[in-house]
Each structure stands twice: as structure tokens, then as C-alpha cells.
Amino acid sequence: MSAVTAEPAVFGTEIVEHRIIEQRSFKLPIILTVVSVLLVVMLLLAPRAGYAVFRLAAETDYVSIPDVRVRGLLVAWICVGAAALLLPLAWHRAVTYRKLWPWAIALFALLALTAFLAWAGAGANGFWNVTALIVNAIAVAVPLVFGALGGVIGERSGVVNIAIEAQLLMAAFTGTVTASITNNPWAGLVAALAAGALVAALLGLLAITYKVDQIIVGVVLNVLVIGMTTFLWRAWLQPNSDVLNRVDGIQFDSVGIPGLNRIPIIGPALFNQNIIVYIMFIAVVAVWFGLYRTRWGLRTRAVGEHPKAADTVGIKVNRTRWVAVLLAGAVVGIGGASYTLMAGRVTGFDQEMTSGYGFIALAAVIFGKWNPVRAAFAGLLFGFAINLRIALPALNPGGPAIPPQFLLMVPYVVTLLAVAGLIGRSRAPAAVGSAYSVE
Amino acid sequence: MSDALTPTPPVEPPPPTEQDGVADELAEASAFDEALNLGAAEPEVTPEAEEDNRWREAAREILSGRLAVAFGAVILAFLVGSLLIVFTNSNVQAAMGGDGNFFSAAGSAIIDAYDALIRGSIWNWQGRNFNAQILPLTRTLRHATPLIAAGLGVAVTFKAGLFNIGGRGQMIFGAIGSGWLAFGLRDAGIPFPLHLLICIIGGMLAGALWGALAGFLKAKTGAHEVIVTIMLNFVAYHLLQYLLATPGLMQDPARFDPITPPIPGSARLPALYSDLNWGFVISLLLVAACWWLLNRSTAGFAFRAVGENPRAAKVAGINVARTTVIVFAVSGALIGFAGAHQVLDPASPGGFGDTIDGGIGFDAITVALLGGSSPVGVLFAGILFGAFRAGGVPMQAQVGVPAEIATIIQILIVMFIAAPPLVRAIFRLPQPSQAAKAKKDARKTQKTITKAARLTAKNNEEVVSE
């Protein structure tokens, strides 16, 4: 995995060569091989005849690209074949103690995905709207990415947060009600942020100040917030939904960035988005910068890895954790606001409307190895899988190519494989989950 | 009953070679205890002052103890619940707008709600006859049955220092196992008690399998069991949805919605009284079995040893990895019974859908926490939560207070109990003194040493008899 070389050290007069420690990791080639084999088996066992249609262009693009109409199975086989060509490369790199280049992994993923889409779309009544696939995946992923970012901040400071679900739900509730009353989405966003931080404050009070087991606090907060929001929804929101639980007039609209939003595919996906999505892009970069490039980030990570050492050099452990937990709660709160305040969301607040997304965000934290950028990408990947579950039956009304329930399992299975060490190694911050007290 | 099953501790003293060391330790421990006793009291005090001191000490111990905290937690939880009831009540809102007396409106709102809660869960004094009056209690015990079983499952993992948040997944597997056996063997002509037994055992085995998978992943790969069990919950849930939506697997062929065929009568738990079925008796047996397992069996000793200190357990020759898998399998089996009960309960006719777990998998965690992870504690916590479940719905129907108020009160109780310093701070109860804590620890140490001495003696006896 790693090759450590160093300058030859000089002891006395003789020159001692440092030992070079090298590790070979075959995990990646094994996974790529398994994926290839699975695809081949899928194509052999369930061949689908007919044409698959990909629509790459939107009406607003600079150039109009005609729909691509291809024989689904043929394209699938070609993509699998091309992906398989990368396998010897992956094995060769592993055997010679080197890492596979990221571009090769990305190319493999793209080919495998195209193969899957071509196979699933073969003979369908509808077509794959590639732009819509990406745009909708991002829309689904917004709470996941914010949740994952908050999770990363909290866990990096040493506080496990399995109450992301509670923070999302509380923020969605508060954001909707505030925006409905004030008739202003910005007020709703601020209120959602505060609501996320409020749940975080409870987490901090119990887990940091009173040193209750962090997992227990998380479980309790989830149940408490589900109960509380459902109670208030029934007692207040349902009888007065036209005043307290509106949808129209309180949502952020999509804002196109002139010039960039008409680039095919990535234009609509990246530059014609909702304000909350832009905030998400900024937040990913900001959290990464904060954690890895600032003094605050260094201290936060130190407190999560080795609180005693951090304490010894004068960092106030519990105060640092408090700040991190509150900030994380606010970040998750923005994700909660996205449930109702984004244009395109059709319902107001509903009971348990976050439906377990907080736990998928937790999965993204782990699959992303506690790194904000990786976690955000994990959130997008999970969003894509979840969105396929909606897109796939729409494509084939006669019966989807793959049971949609299995697509919904993807985030959880992938995370299980990740924590079990089958896909890379997910190592949590060392001190995560334990309260700190000076003895 | 358990005494009959347990090997009685030896009456005669252990062989001299071992005894000396242990006796020394015992003497040391009691000396330590005595020293602390002396240390706690002020030196050179008059008898009256000593008496006074002792009373104060006793009062302090009671007020800082677990019971006071539990009492405070319940009061706080009901206080918050009352506030929620008051401020969402339409009469109270009208009173706040100057239309009537605020306090009388608030008072009657609270009294109406809790009155409905009690009538829905314990005793309905408005009932026409005894059966109607006792019906709520049987409903409470019926709701308590799966909570007790699942709570025991979570408690077992707590005792082993593990955290099972996978109650939902294990319940779903229990339901899948027992449900499939129930309607799958409908036409096989298996008579009533046998078919029921097969279904219960099948459900428990399926739950144990799903639990053991979590234990296996924890033991073999070091993955954190909390993450693993959360993920397995969702995998199980989507698997159930798939099975229910696929004709030929678990979907009722006669229907289009995701629901199983009806559960045949030969696999139903027989009614005990009114809404209550024999499942409650089984859950009582499970409480006894768990008590025996944890407190009197070798396997239970291994569980607790791993929970106290896995490294020491390993040194003592306990296979920690295997114990982890077994703990999760036992836990999964107990939670699997909860799933089987929901499927085979005669009070819920027809087949079942994807909401079969009904939040019991998560409530089980809070039941185990409230019950202090002891089987008897879990029994009472399960009955309390069963009462909340039974009383919540009629309360919503009769006085319009959403049933979630019960969820909120019960989770607040757990939250406050989990944070004793918080409750003490709110009620200004004394925090437990250092001396009292040390005394308690010393007593605990002595108890452990006594137990170890007994075990050593037992082992020696076995060696001698062989």
C-alpha cells in the first residue's frame, strides 16, 4: 500500500540504508474483478433485447445533441469488455506494489455504469435522460451530503452522531414552519440551521458534559425528535396546514449561472441549480478547508484522535468538541431545510419524512472514510442509487430490469463491505465514541 | 425454579491451597471496606452528632441513589409531556386569547389526557362489565410481550459490553421466518400446537441468524457493531419489501398490495384471556431463562466477563470472538421471538406488511436501558412501555392528544435516567459523594472476589471428582 523511502541515515562513519517497507494490496483488483464477473453473469443470465435510448441534451443547451439509440445488449457487452481490459492493469499495478491511478478507477466505474444502464434500458418504452439522472441524483443527495458533512465534523472531534436523522427531521420541521409563518425561505433556512444546532446542543449536553454513552444519546434523540415532530405535526400542522405547513411561495428557486448553465449535461447539473445545492458545493469545500487547512481543524482532529495529548498541549478538549458538534448540527440543519424549501419538493412537512436518510448519511461518513470530500461523493453515489430506484420502474412499466428494493440496499451493503474492510479500510478517529474527562 | 437447575455452590470450604490466597484477599477487601467506613465518619464525634451524621448520610445516599433519580426522571418526563398537552390544546389556546381561565383549561386538558391514558392501558372504570374494564390491562400485556422479549435481547448484548441496534432487522427476520413457515405449511396438515411451535422456533432461528451475522462481522473484521447492525436493519427492511412485493415469494397471490397471505389458525398463539395470548407466558419464561443464562450459567459468565473486560476474558481462556457471535445469536433469537409474536398474535388477523416491526426494535433499546439490562428490570420496563403503547391510541381517539405523547414521555424517562447528574442538577439532589462511591466499588470488588472464590472451588471440586 505504502512505500516508505527516506534519505540514508548516517550513523558514525558508515552509511545505513533504511529498510523499505512495502505492502501489496489486492483489494482493489479483486473488487474490480468481482464487479466485472457479476456484470458478465447478469448479461448472460438475463439478456435483454432491443434498443436503449440515451438523451444527452436539454432544450436549453448551446448545441443540440441527437438522442443516442443503440442496441442495449451490444453496448453493454462492449462496455464490460472495455472495463475488463482495465483488469490486467489493476492486477499488474497491485503485483508491482503500486496503486491504481484514480482515473482508471473512475473510467472503470463509468464503463460499468454505462453497461448497466444500457442493459436496463434495452427494449424499454422510455429513454434514459442522462441530464435528469444527474440532476435528480443531486436533488436526492442534498440531505445526504449535508448530513454526511455534519457527521464528519462531529466524528472527527470524537463525538459519534447517530442522531443525524433527528437533526434532519427537526430542521425540516422548523424550517417549514418558520418559512410558512414568515413567508420567507431565508428565515426558514436560518431556523432550520438553528434547529439542527439545537438537537446538537442536546447531544453535546448529554454526551460531552454529562458523559452519557454517545450511542445511547443518539438513539434517544432519534426517538425523541421523531415523537416530538410527529406530535406537533398532528396537533398543530395538520389542522392549520395552510398557515403553518405550506409549500408554494416559500421555496428557493433554481438559479442559473449565465453562460455556464447551457453547457450540455454538466450545465444543468452543476450550474442551473437550487441555492441550497450551491450552498452544498461551497460547504463541501469549506468543511474540507476548515478541517485540513486551519488551526481550528487541526485542533478538532487532534481532539478526536488523542484527547489526552491535545489536552496536554493546552487544547480545551470538551470546548472544542462542543464547537464541532454545534457546527455539525447547523450544517445538518441546512440539509434538513432542503426537504421542503427547495423548488420541486411537492409536499410540506410530513411525519418521519426523512425516512432513514440520516442513517444513509452516516453510511456515507463511513464509506467516505471520515473525509468530507469523499463523504460528499459517497452521498452523491448513494443519491444516484436511490434515484435509480425511481427512474428504473418509470423506464419499464412492464417490470423493472432489477427489483428496485435491491437498489435501495446499495448504500447499506456497500457500507457493510466498507466497515468489514473489504473495500479499502475504514478507520474511525481513534477517540470517537468516548467521553473525555480529566482524571 | 432456577435453583433446581443450577449447580449449588459448595458448602464446604475450598481446598486449602487455593483457600489461603482467596481468604487473604477477602480479608484485605473487608479491611479496605472497614477503613472506608471509618474514613467516612468524622473522627472523635459525640454520640448525638454521630447519630445526626448517620441520618444525614442515609438521606444523602437515598437522594443520590438510583431510585431517586428514576423518580425524578419520571416526574420530569411527565412534566414535559403535560406542557406539550397544554400548549397544543385548543381550549387552552382559547383561554390564552382571553376566552376563559387559563389554569382551569390547562388543568382539565392534562387531567383528561392522563385519564384517557390510564383508561386505555390499565383499568377502564367506564366499562360495562368486568371484561370491558380489564380489557386495557390485557392490551398492555399484549403490547408488552414483544417489548419484553426484544428488550431481553438488547439487554443480553449490553451485559456483554456490546450494542445491538439491529432489533429492527432481527425482528423482521423473525417475522419472515415464522410467517413463511406459517402460511407455507398451511396445507401440509400439521396440527395446531406443532405448527405453532415450528413457527416460533423458525422465527427465533431466523432472528438468531441475522444477529449472528452482525456478531460475525464484529468478531472477524472488527467492524463496529453499531454501524453493522444499523446497516443490517435497512438491508433486512428492503429485503422484506422485496419478498412482499414479489408474487411467488411472500406476497398473497390473491392481492396486489405488498402483504402476505393470512396466517392460518393452526399457527396462531392461543388466547389466554381477552386480548392477551400465551405469548406473554412465553415472554415470562424467557425472562427466567435469561436470568438463569446471565447469572447462573457458564456461557452467561463468559458474556459478562467479555463485557467487563474483553482482554482479561481472553487471558482467562474465553474465546472472545466466539462469545461475541453467540451473544448476538442469543440476542437475535430473543428479538426474533418478538417478530414471531407480532406475526402469530391472534389479535391481529390476516397477513402482515412491511410495518411488522412497529418500532419495537428501537423501543427494545430503551426498554433495556430503563430496565438496567437486568431481566427482571426489562420485564417491568416492557410492561410500562406496553402500557404507553396500549393507552396512546385511545387517548388520541378520545381527547385528541396525539399518541406520540406516550413516545415522548417514555423516551424522556430513558433520557433522564441515562443522565443521572442532569436529574440531580435539576432537582438539586446531592451528587453521590466520593466516599460513598468508593465504598460501593469496594463492596462490588468484594462480591466479585467471593464469586471468583466460589467458582475456583467449584472447578477444583470438578477436577477432584474427575
PDB file of N, CA, C and O in Angstrom, chain A residues 142-201:
ATOM      1  N   VAL A 142     -28.942  15.897  -1.597  1.00  0.00           N
ATOM      2  CA  VAL A 142     -28.661  17.105  -0.797  1.00  0.00           C
ATOM      3  C   VAL A 142     -28.686  16.826   0.712  1.00  0.00           C
ATOM      4  O   VAL A 142     -27.701  17.098   1.406  1.00  0.00           O
ATOM      5  N   PRO A 143     -29.775  16.237   1.258  1.00  0.00           N
ATOM      6  CA  PRO A 143     -29.727  15.974   2.706  1.00  0.00           C
ATOM      7  C   PRO A 143     -28.647  14.971   3.082  1.00  0.00           C
ATOM      8  O   PRO A 143     -28.077  15.065   4.169  1.00  0.00           O
ATOM      9  N   LEU A 144     -28.349  14.037   2.163  1.00  0.00           N
ATOM     10  CA  LEU A 144     -27.308  13.054   2.473  1.00  0.00           C
ATOM     11  C   LEU A 144     -25.953  13.730   2.599  1.00  0.00           C
ATOM     12  O   LEU A 144     -25.179  13.429   3.521  1.00  0.00           O
ATOM     13  N   VAL A 145     -25.650  14.648   1.668  1.00  0.00           N
ATOM     14  CA  VAL A 145     -24.333  15.284   1.686  1.00  0.00           C
ATOM     15  C   VAL A 145     -24.194  16.178   2.920  1.00  0.00           C
ATOM     16  O   VAL A 145     -23.186  16.114   3.630  1.00  0.00           O
ATOM     17  N   PHE A 146     -25.235  17.000   3.191  1.00  0.00           N
ATOM     18  CA  PHE A 146     -25.154  17.840   4.387  1.00  0.00           C
ATOM     19  C   PHE A 146     -25.059  16.978   5.645  1.00  0.00           C
ATOM     20  O   PHE A 146     -24.293  17.278   6.565  1.00  0.00           O
ATOM     21  N   GLY A 147     -25.844  15.914   5.691  1.00  0.00           N
ATOM     22  CA  GLY A 147     -25.793  15.011   6.838  1.00  0.00           C
ATOM     23  C   GLY A 147     -24.411  14.410   7.000  1.00  0.00           C
ATOM     24  O   GLY A 147     -23.866  14.328   8.106  1.00  0.00           O
ATOM     25  N   ALA A 148     -23.830  13.996   5.875  1.00  0.00           N
ATOM     26  CA  ALA A 148     -22.502  13.381   5.930  1.00  0.00           C
ATOM     27  C   ALA A 148     -21.455  14.389   6.371  1.00  0.00           C
ATOM     28  O   ALA A 148     -20.570  14.066   7.171  1.00  0.00           O
ATOM     29  N   LEU A 149     -21.570  15.641   5.882  1.00  0.00           N
ATOM     30  CA  LEU A 149     -20.594  16.665   6.288  1.00  0.00           C
ATOM     31  C   LEU A 149     -20.673  16.897   7.794  1.00  0.00           C
ATOM     32  O   LEU A 149     -19.649  16.962   8.486  1.00  0.00           O
ATOM     33  N   GLY A 150     -21.914  17.022   8.288  1.00  0.00           N
ATOM     34  CA  GLY A 150     -22.079  17.203   9.728  1.00  0.00           C
ATOM     35  C   GLY A 150     -21.518  16.015  10.493  1.00  0.00           C
ATOM     36  O   GLY A 150     -20.843  16.175  11.514  1.00  0.00           O
ATOM     37  N   GLY A 151     -21.797  14.810   9.983  1.00  0.00           N
ATOM     38  CA  GLY A 151     -21.296  13.600  10.627  1.00  0.00           C
ATOM     39  C   GLY A 151     -19.781  13.590  10.683  1.00  0.00           C
ATOM     40  O   GLY A 151     -19.178  13.248  11.704  1.00  0.00           O
ATOM     41  N   VAL A 152     -19.138  14.017   9.588  1.00  0.00           N
ATOM     42  CA  VAL A 152     -17.674  14.030   9.540  1.00  0.00           C
ATOM     43  C   VAL A 152     -17.120  14.993  10.586  1.00  0.00           C
ATOM     44  O   VAL A 152     -16.199  14.644  11.337  1.00  0.00           O
ATOM     45  N   ILE A 153     -17.715  16.201  10.660  1.00  0.00           N
ATOM     46  CA  ILE A 153     -17.196  17.191  11.625  1.00  0.00           C
ATOM     47  C   ILE A 153     -17.304  16.631  13.049  1.00  0.00           C
ATOM     48  O   ILE A 153     -16.347  16.657  13.818  1.00  0.00           O
ATOM     49  N   GLY A 154     -18.495  16.088  13.373  1.00  0.00           N
ATOM     50  CA  GLY A 154     -18.702  15.568  14.721  1.00  0.00           C
ATOM     51  C   GLY A 154     -17.751  14.424  15.044  1.00  0.00           C
ATOM     52  O   GLY A 154     -17.092  14.415  16.082  1.00  0.00           O
ATOM     53  N   GLU A 155     -17.668  13.460  14.132  1.00  0.00           N
ATOM     54  CA  GLU A 155     -16.861  12.275  14.432  1.00  0.00           C
ATOM     55  C   GLU A 155     -15.379  12.615  14.457  1.00  0.00           C
ATOM     56  O   GLU A 155     -14.607  12.022  15.211  1.00  0.00           O
ATOM     57  N   ARG A 156     -14.963  13.586  13.626  1.00  0.00           N
ATOM     58  CA  ARG A 156     -13.558  13.974  13.653  1.00  0.00           C
ATOM     59  C   ARG A 156     -13.178  14.575  15.000  1.00  0.00           C
ATOM     60  O   ARG A 156     -12.034  14.531  15.418  1.00  0.00           O
ATOM     61  N   SER A 157     -14.178  15.169  15.695  1.00  0.00           N
ATOM     62  CA  SER A 157     -13.876  15.734  17.008  1.00  0.00           C
ATOM     63  C   SER A 157     -14.060  14.700  18.107  1.00  0.00           C
ATOM     64  O   SER A 157     -13.859  14.988  19.276  1.00  0.00           O
ATOM     65  N   GLY A 158     -14.465  13.481  17.731  1.00  0.00           N
ATOM     66  CA  GLY A 158     -14.579  12.414  18.718  1.00  0.00           C
ATOM     67  C   GLY A 158     -15.981  12.174  19.231  1.00  0.00           C
ATOM     68  O   GLY A 158     -16.159  11.478  20.222  1.00  0.00           O
ATOM     69  N   VAL A 159     -16.988  12.751  18.573  1.00  0.00           N
ATOM     70  CA  VAL A 159     -18.360  12.533  19.031  1.00  0.00           C
ATOM     71  C   VAL A 159     -19.134  11.790  17.942  1.00  0.00           C
ATOM     72  O   VAL A 159     -19.345  12.319  16.852  1.00  0.00           O
ATOM     73  N   VAL A 160     -19.522  10.565  18.249  1.00  0.00           N
ATOM     74  CA  VAL A 160     -20.336   9.808  17.307  1.00  0.00           C
ATOM     75  C   VAL A 160     -21.714  10.448  17.245  1.00  0.00           C
ATOM     76  O   VAL A 160     -22.300  10.779  18.274  1.00  0.00           O
ATOM     77  N   ASN A 161     -22.208  10.631  16.050  1.00  0.00           N
ATOM     78  CA  ASN A 161     -23.527  11.232  15.927  1.00  0.00           C
ATOM     79  C   ASN A 161     -24.419  10.296  15.122  1.00  0.00           C
ATOM     80  O   ASN A 161     -24.419  10.328  13.898  1.00  0.00           O
ATOM     81  N   ILE A 162     -25.184   9.443  15.825  1.00  0.00           N
ATOM     82  CA  ILE A 162     -26.150   8.660  15.062  1.00  0.00           C
ATOM     83  C   ILE A 162     -27.508   9.353  15.105  1.00  0.00           C
ATOM     84  O   ILE A 162     -28.511   8.802  14.712  1.00  0.00           O
ATOM     85  N   ALA A 163     -27.495  10.610  15.565  1.00  0.00           N
ATOM     86  CA  ALA A 163     -28.733  11.384  15.593  1.00  0.00           C
ATOM     87  C   ALA A 163     -28.821  12.336  14.404  1.00  0.00           C
ATOM     88  O   ALA A 163     -29.543  13.314  14.457  1.00  0.00           O
ATOM     89  N   ILE A 164     -28.086  12.047  13.333  1.00  0.00           N
ATOM     90  CA  ILE A 164     -28.189  12.878  12.128  1.00  0.00           C
ATOM     91  C   ILE A 164     -29.638  12.896  11.658  1.00  0.00           C
ATOM     92  O   ILE A 164     -30.174  13.930  11.258  1.00  0.00           O
ATOM     93  N   GLU A 165     -30.269  11.736  11.737  1.00  0.00           N
ATOM     94  CA  GLU A 165     -31.679  11.610  11.355  1.00  0.00           C
ATOM     95  C   GLU A 165     -32.530  12.605  12.146  1.00  0.00           C
ATOM     96  O   GLU A 165     -33.367  13.306  11.579  1.00  0.00           O
ATOM     97  N   ALA A 166     -32.287  12.673  13.446  1.00  0.00           N
ATOM     98  CA  ALA A 166     -33.053  13.576  14.307  1.00  0.00           C
ATOM     99  C   ALA A 166     -32.807  15.025  13.905  1.00  0.00           C
ATOM    100  O   ALA A 166     -33.737  15.840  13.858  1.00  0.00           O
ATOM    101  N   GLN A 167     -31.553  15.357  13.594  1.00  0.00           N
ATOM    102  CA  GLN A 167     -31.241  16.740  13.222  1.00  0.00           C
ATOM    103  C   GLN A 167     -31.902  17.118  11.911  1.00  0.00           C
ATOM    104  O   GLN A 167     -32.448  18.213  11.772  1.00  0.00           O
ATOM    105  N   LEU A 168     -31.871  16.204  10.937  1.00  0.00           N
ATOM    106  CA  LEU A 168     -32.527  16.479   9.657  1.00  0.00           C
ATOM    107  C   LEU A 168     -34.021  16.717   9.858  1.00  0.00           C
ATOM    108  O   LEU A 168     -34.603  17.658   9.318  1.00  0.00           O
ATOM    109  N   LEU A 169     -34.633  15.839  10.662  1.00  0.00           N
ATOM    110  CA  LEU A 169     -36.082  15.895  10.833  1.00  0.00           C
ATOM    111  C   LEU A 169     -36.501  17.171  11.561  1.00  0.00           C
ATOM    112  O   LEU A 169     -37.443  17.859  11.159  1.00  0.00           O
ATOM    113  N   MET A 170     -35.772  17.488  12.634  1.00  0.00           N
ATOM    114  CA  MET A 170     -36.087  18.690  13.411  1.00  0.00           C
ATOM    115  C   MET A 170     -35.914  19.924  12.534  1.00  0.00           C
ATOM    116  O   MET A 170     -36.729  20.851  12.576  1.00  0.00           O
ATOM    117  N   ALA A 171     -34.841  19.930  11.730  1.00  0.00           N
ATOM    118  CA  ALA A 171     -34.577  21.081  10.868  1.00  0.00           C
ATOM    119  C   ALA A 171     -35.654  21.199   9.795  1.00  0.00           C
ATOM    120  O   ALA A 171     -36.114  22.312   9.496  1.00  0.00           O
ATOM    121  N   ALA A 172     -36.081  20.077   9.233  1.00  0.00           N
ATOM    122  CA  ALA A 172     -37.119  20.110   8.208  1.00  0.00           C
ATOM    123  C   ALA A 172     -38.401  20.694   8.797  1.00  0.00           C
ATOM    124  O   ALA A 172     -39.052  21.552   8.193  1.00  0.00           O
ATOM    125  N   PHE A 173     -38.727  20.243  10.008  1.00  0.00           N
ATOM    126  CA  PHE A 173     -39.942  20.717  10.669  1.00  0.00           C
ATOM    127  C   PHE A 173     -39.863  22.226  10.931  1.00  0.00           C
ATOM    128  O   PHE A 173     -40.721  23.002  10.510  1.00  0.00           O
ATOM    129  N   THR A 174     -38.791  22.629  11.611  1.00  0.00           N
ATOM    130  CA  THR A 174     -38.655  24.035  11.999  1.00  0.00           C
ATOM    131  C   THR A 174     -38.559  24.934  10.771  1.00  0.00           C
ATOM    132  O   THR A 174     -39.155  26.012  10.731  1.00  0.00           O
ATOM    133  N   GLY A 175     -37.788  24.475   9.776  1.00  0.00           N
ATOM    134  CA  GLY A 175     -37.626  25.273   8.570  1.00  0.00           C
ATOM    135  C   GLY A 175     -38.950  25.506   7.877  1.00  0.00           C
ATOM    136  O   GLY A 175     -39.272  26.637   7.483  1.00  0.00           O
ATOM    137  N   THR A 176     -39.743  24.443   7.743  1.00  0.00           N
ATOM    138  CA  THR A 176     -41.027  24.573   7.059  1.00  0.00           C
ATOM    139  C   THR A 176     -41.947  25.532   7.800  1.00  0.00           C
ATOM    140  O   THR A 176     -42.545  26.430   7.202  1.00  0.00           O
ATOM    141  N   VAL A 177     -42.055  25.332   9.116  1.00  0.00           N
ATOM    142  CA  VAL A 177     -42.985  26.159   9.892  1.00  0.00           C
ATOM    143  C   VAL A 177     -42.551  27.619   9.860  1.00  0.00           C
ATOM    144  O   VAL A 177     -43.364  28.519   9.615  1.00  0.00           O
ATOM    145  N   THR A 178     -41.263  27.866  10.070  1.00  0.00           N
ATOM    146  CA  THR A 178     -40.788  29.256  10.098  1.00  0.00           C
ATOM    147  C   THR A 178     -40.986  29.919   8.744  1.00  0.00           C
ATOM    148  O   THR A 178     -41.460  31.063   8.668  1.00  0.00           O
ATOM    149  N   ALA A 179     -40.626  29.209   7.676  1.00  0.00           N
ATOM    150  CA  ALA A 179     -40.784  29.798   6.351  1.00  0.00           C
ATOM    151  C   ALA A 179     -42.254  30.058   6.054  1.00  0.00           C
ATOM    152  O   ALA A 179     -42.604  31.076   5.449  1.00  0.00           O
ATOM    153  N   SER A 180     -43.134  29.146   6.497  1.00  0.00           N
ATOM    154  CA  SER A 180     -44.568  29.332   6.247  1.00  0.00           C
ATOM    155  C   SER A 180     -45.095  30.555   6.974  1.00  0.00           C
ATOM    156  O   SER A 180     -45.882  31.317   6.427  1.00  0.00           O
ATOM    157  N   ILE A 181     -44.661  30.738   8.218  1.00  0.00           N
ATOM    158  CA  ILE A 181     -45.168  31.861   9.004  1.00  0.00           C
ATOM    159  C   ILE A 181     -44.611  33.182   8.473  1.00  0.00           C
ATOM    160  O   ILE A 181     -45.351  34.143   8.259  1.00  0.00           O
ATOM    161  N   THR A 182     -43.301  33.204   8.233  1.00  0.00           N
ATOM    162  CA  THR A 182     -42.684  34.468   7.825  1.00  0.00           C
ATOM    163  C   THR A 182     -42.793  34.707   6.330  1.00  0.00           C
ATOM    164  O   THR A 182     -42.465  35.791   5.856  1.00  0.00           O
ATOM    165  N   ASN A 183     -43.199  33.662   5.597  1.00  0.00           N
ATOM    166  CA  ASN A 183     -43.317  33.786   4.152  1.00  0.00           C
ATOM    167  C   ASN A 183     -41.965  34.071   3.511  1.00  0.00           C
ATOM    168  O   ASN A 183     -41.868  34.775   2.513  1.00  0.00           O
ATOM    169  N   ASN A 184     -40.914  33.546   4.108  1.00  0.00           N
ATOM    170  CA  ASN A 184     -39.567  33.865   3.643  1.00  0.00           C
ATOM    171  C   ASN A 184     -38.691  32.615   3.756  1.00  0.00           C
ATOM    172  O   ASN A 184     -38.445  32.134   4.860  1.00  0.00           O
ATOM    173  N   PRO A 185     -38.209  32.082   2.631  1.00  0.00           N
ATOM    174  CA  PRO A 185     -37.383  30.866   2.712  1.00  0.00           C
ATOM    175  C   PRO A 185     -36.083  31.075   3.471  1.00  0.00           C
ATOM    176  O   PRO A 185     -35.585  30.144   4.107  1.00  0.00           O
ATOM    177  N   TRP A 186     -35.545  32.317   3.413  1.00  0.00           N
ATOM    178  CA  TRP A 186     -34.282  32.543   4.134  1.00  0.00           C
ATOM    179  C   TRP A 186     -34.478  32.405   5.634  1.00  0.00           C
ATOM    180  O   TRP A 186     -33.630  31.834   6.331  1.00  0.00           O
ATOM    181  N   ALA A 187     -35.614  32.929   6.124  1.00  0.00           N
ATOM    182  CA  ALA A 187     -35.905  32.768   7.554  1.00  0.00           C
ATOM    183  C   ALA A 187     -36.025  31.289   7.890  1.00  0.00           C
ATOM    184  O   ALA A 187     -35.543  30.824   8.931  1.00  0.00           O
ATOM    185  N   GLY A 188     -36.651  30.531   6.978  1.00  0.00           N
ATOM    186  CA  GLY A 188     -36.780  29.096   7.190  1.00  0.00           C
ATOM    187  C   GLY A 188     -35.422  28.420   7.258  1.00  0.00           C
ATOM    188  O   GLY A 188     -35.176  27.559   8.108  1.00  0.00           O
ATOM    189  N   LEU A 189     -34.524  28.840   6.372  1.00  0.00           N
ATOM    190  CA  LEU A 189     -33.191  28.231   6.343  1.00  0.00           C
ATOM    191  C   LEU A 189     -32.446  28.494   7.642  1.00  0.00           C
ATOM    192  O   LEU A 189     -31.841  27.589   8.235  1.00  0.00           O
ATOM    193  N   VAL A 190     -32.532  29.747   8.101  1.00  0.00           N
ATOM    194  CA  VAL A 190     -31.845  30.103   9.353  1.00  0.00           C
ATOM    195  C   VAL A 190     -32.447  29.311  10.519  1.00  0.00           C
ATOM    196  O   VAL A 190     -31.728  28.783  11.370  1.00  0.00           O
ATOM    197  N   ALA A 191     -33.774  29.190  10.520  1.00  0.00           N
ATOM    198  CA  ALA A 191     -34.421  28.450  11.602  1.00  0.00           C
ATOM    199  C   ALA A 191     -34.021  26.976  11.556  1.00  0.00           C
ATOM    200  O   ALA A 191     -33.794  26.350  12.597  1.00  0.00           O
ATOM    201  N   ALA A 192     -33.912  26.423  10.350  1.00  0.00           N
ATOM    202  CA  ALA A 192     -33.515  25.022  10.214  1.00  0.00           C
ATOM    203  C   ALA A 192     -32.111  24.818  10.750  1.00  0.00           C
ATOM    204  O   ALA A 192     -31.817  23.846  11.454  1.00  0.00           O
ATOM    205  N   LEU A 193     -31.250  25.762  10.426  1.00  0.00           N
ATOM    206  CA  LEU A 193     -29.875  25.721  10.907  1.00  0.00           C
ATOM    207  C   LEU A 193     -29.856  25.711  12.440  1.00  0.00           C
ATOM    208  O   LEU A 193     -29.162  24.927  13.079  1.00  0.00           O
ATOM    209  N   ALA A 194     -30.677  26.611  13.020  1.00  0.00           N
ATOM    210  CA  ALA A 194     -30.732  26.700  14.474  1.00  0.00           C
ATOM    211  C   ALA A 194     -31.310  25.417  15.065  1.00  0.00           C
ATOM    212  O   ALA A 194     -30.855  24.950  16.119  1.00  0.00           O
ATOM    213  N   ALA A 195     -32.302  24.819  14.384  1.00  0.00           N
ATOM    214  CA  ALA A 195     -32.913  23.601  14.901  1.00  0.00           C
ATOM    215  C   ALA A 195     -31.912  22.453  14.907  1.00  0.00           C
ATOM    216  O   ALA A 195     -31.837  21.673  15.866  1.00  0.00           O
ATOM    217  N   GLY A 196     -31.119  22.357  13.830  1.00  0.00           N
ATOM    218  CA  GLY A 196     -30.069  21.332  13.794  1.00  0.00           C
ATOM    219  C   GLY A 196     -29.099  21.530  14.942  1.00  0.00           C
ATOM    220  O   GLY A 196     -28.704  20.579  15.620  1.00  0.00           O
ATOM    221  N   ALA A 197     -28.745  22.794  15.187  1.00  0.00           N
ATOM    222  CA  ALA A 197     -27.813  23.086  16.272  1.00  0.00           C
ATOM    223  C   ALA A 197     -28.442  22.808  17.634  1.00  0.00           C
ATOM    224  O   ALA A 197     -27.757  22.419  18.577  1.00  0.00           O
ATOM    225  N   LEU A 198     -29.768  22.995  17.724  1.00  0.00           N
ATOM    226  CA  LEU A 198     -30.447  22.746  18.994  1.00  0.00           C
ATOM    227  C   LEU A 198     -30.383  21.255  19.360  1.00  0.00           C
ATOM    228  O   LEU A 198     -30.066  20.892  20.502  1.00  0.00           O
ATOM    229  N   VAL A 199     -30.662  20.399  18.383  1.00  0.00           N
ATOM    230  CA  VAL A 199     -30.549  18.962  18.637  1.00  0.00           C
ATOM    231  C   VAL A 199     -29.100  18.629  18.980  1.00  0.00           C
ATOM    232  O   VAL A 199     -28.818  17.826  19.872  1.00  0.00           O
ATOM    233  N   ALA A 200     -28.174  19.285  18.275  1.00  0.00           N
ATOM    234  CA  ALA A 200     -26.760  19.074  18.550  1.00  0.00           C
ATOM    235  C   ALA A 200     -26.413  19.503  19.972  1.00  0.00           C
ATOM    236  O   ALA A 200     -25.592  18.878  20.640  1.00  0.00           O
ATOM    237  N   ALA A 201     -27.084  20.574  20.449  1.00  0.00           N
ATOM    238  CA  ALA A 201     -26.811  21.050  21.803  1.00  0.00           C
ATOM    239  C   ALA A 201     -27.242  20.009  22.827  1.00  0.00           C
ATOM    240  O   ALA A 201     -26.557  19.780  23.829  1.00  0.00           O
TER     241      ALA A 201
END
